[in-house]
Structure formats: structure tokens, C-alpha cells
Coordinates of C-alpha atoms in Angstrom, one line a residue:
M19 CA 0.0 0.0 0.0
N20 CA 1.5 3.3 -0.9
I21 CA 1.8 6.3 1.4
K22 CA -0.6 8.5 -0.6
T23 CA -3.4 6.0 -0.3
M24 CA -2.8 5.6 3.5
T25 CA -2.8 9.4 3.9
A26 CA -6.0 9.8 2.0
G27 CA -7.6 7.0 4.1
F28 CA -6.6 8.7 7.3
F29 CA -8.0 12.0 6.1
A30 CA -11.3 10.3 5.1
L31 CA -11.4 8.6 8.5
D32 CA -10.7 11.9 10.3
A33 CA -13.5 13.6 8.3
V34 CA -16.0 10.9 9.2
L35 CA -15.0 11.0 12.9
I36 CA -15.3 14.9 13.0
G37 CA -18.7 14.6 11.3
I38 CA -20.0 12.1 13.9
G39 CA -18.6 14.3 16.7
A40 CA -20.3 17.4 15.3
F41 CA -23.6 15.5 14.8
L42 CA -23.6 14.3 18.4
Y43 CA -22.6 17.8 19.7
V44 CA -25.4 19.5 17.9
R45 CA -28.0 17.0 19.1
Q46 CA -27.1 17.6 22.8
D47 CA -29.7 19.3 25.0
R48 CA -28.0 22.4 26.5
T49 CA -31.1 24.4 27.3
A50 CA -32.1 24.7 30.9
P51 CA -35.7 24.5 32.1
V52 CA -37.8 27.7 32.5
I53 CA -39.0 28.3 36.1
A54 CA -42.3 30.2 36.4
V55 CA -43.1 31.9 39.8
P56 CA -46.7 33.0 40.5
E57 CA -47.3 36.7 40.7
T58 CA -49.3 36.4 43.8
A59 CA -47.7 37.8 47.0
L60 CA -46.3 35.3 49.4
V61 CA -45.3 36.2 53.0
Y62 CA -42.4 34.3 54.4
E63 CA -42.4 32.8 57.8
E64 CA -39.5 30.9 59.3
T65 CA -41.7 27.9 60.0
M66 CA -42.7 27.5 56.3
T67 CA -42.0 24.1 54.7
Q68 CA -40.3 23.6 51.3
E69 CA -43.7 22.5 49.9
Q70 CA -45.3 25.8 51.0
L71 CA -42.5 27.8 49.4
L72 CA -42.8 25.8 46.2
E73 CA -46.6 26.2 46.0
G74 CA -47.6 27.4 42.5
V75 CA -44.0 27.4 41.2
T76 CA -43.5 25.3 38.0
A77 CA -40.6 24.3 35.8
Y78 CA -40.8 23.3 32.1
D79 CA -38.1 22.0 29.8
A80 CA -38.4 22.2 26.0
K81 CA -37.2 18.6 25.6
D82 CA -38.4 16.9 28.8
G83 CA -41.7 18.8 29.3
D84 CA -42.9 19.4 32.8
V85 CA -40.0 19.1 35.3
T86 CA -41.7 20.6 38.3
D87 CA -40.9 17.5 40.2
R88 CA -37.2 18.4 39.8
L89 CA -37.7 21.8 41.3
F90 CA -36.1 22.7 44.7
I91 CA -35.2 25.6 47.0
E92 CA -31.5 26.3 46.4
K93 CA -31.2 28.9 49.2
I94 CA -33.0 31.5 51.3
S95 CA -31.0 34.7 51.9
D96 CA -31.8 37.5 54.3
M97 CA -31.8 41.0 52.7
A98 CA -30.7 44.2 54.4
D99 CA -34.2 45.6 54.2
G100 CA -35.7 42.8 56.3
R101 CA -37.1 40.8 53.3
V102 CA -35.8 37.4 52.1
L103 CA -34.6 36.3 48.7
V104 CA -35.8 32.7 47.9
T105 CA -33.8 31.1 45.1
Y106 CA -35.5 28.2 43.2
A107 CA -33.6 25.8 40.9
A108 CA -34.7 23.1 38.5
S109 CA -32.8 20.6 36.4
D110 CA -33.7 18.5 33.4
A111 CA -32.6 15.0 32.4
S112 CA -29.5 16.4 30.7
N113 CA -28.5 18.0 34.0
N114 CA -29.1 21.5 32.7
V115 CA -29.9 23.7 35.7
S116 CA -31.8 27.0 35.9
E117 CA -32.4 29.4 38.8
K118 CA -35.0 32.0 39.5
S119 CA -35.3 34.2 42.6
R120 CA -38.2 35.7 44.4
I121 CA -38.3 38.4 47.0
L122 CA -40.7 37.8 49.9
E123 CA -41.9 40.0 52.7
V124 CA -41.3 38.6 56.2
R125 CA -44.1 38.1 58.7
T126 CA -42.6 38.9 62.1
T127 CA -44.2 37.2 65.0
G128 CA -44.8 39.9 67.5
H129 CA -44.7 38.9 71.2
N130 CA -47.1 40.5 73.5
I131 CA -45.1 41.7 76.4
Q132 CA -47.2 42.6 79.4
Q133 CA -45.8 45.2 81.8
T134 CA -46.5 44.9 85.4
E135 CA -46.6 47.9 87.7

């Protein structure tokens, strides 16, 4: 076998492998789900459960469809003005992750202090 034929064969093989790699890369799902948070006001209380904070929040992925069951609270952060920032996250089957935050007012539990004279 001569060297020109071998070289042409390697170039052809490289072209096929590059084509397969490009095809697989283009077909990958790299789009994260979209999180929808209801516009209704929610008041945060320290005793709230994750289920209460997730109420009405949904997640949809273009490839996987409804991924609300893969939605979770990533963190709850106190803000300087006394409100809290709740950050939601959702993932799809390809492990693409999206986040969305929501600012909530905080309900303070006032303690009735009785003064004695």
C-alpha cells in the first residue's frame, strides 16, 4: 500500500469522525428548564416548609416537558431591608440547571409583652 493511499484514508477517517462528533454535539440538550413563579404575593415565615415555598412554582423544559418534580429551593437569603430572597432551581434529564429568585416580605411574630406595675 502506498503512502498517498494511506494518507488519503486517514484524512477520510478523520473527516468521518469529525462529522460524527459534530452531529452528536449539535443534538445535545444544552437548554435549561424555565421556572415560572406565580405573581401572587407570598409572605415568608420561618416555619414554612419547602412545599409551602414551592406552591404554585412550576418548571418546564423544551425537551423533557414538565420538570416541576425536579424543582427545589436552592437557598433562602436575608436581605438588608428585612425581606428574604428565595432562590429556586430546577434541572432536566441532561443536568441543565436554571435558577430564579423571588423576594418575599417577612411576617414577624410579635410577642405580646405585658408590663407589670
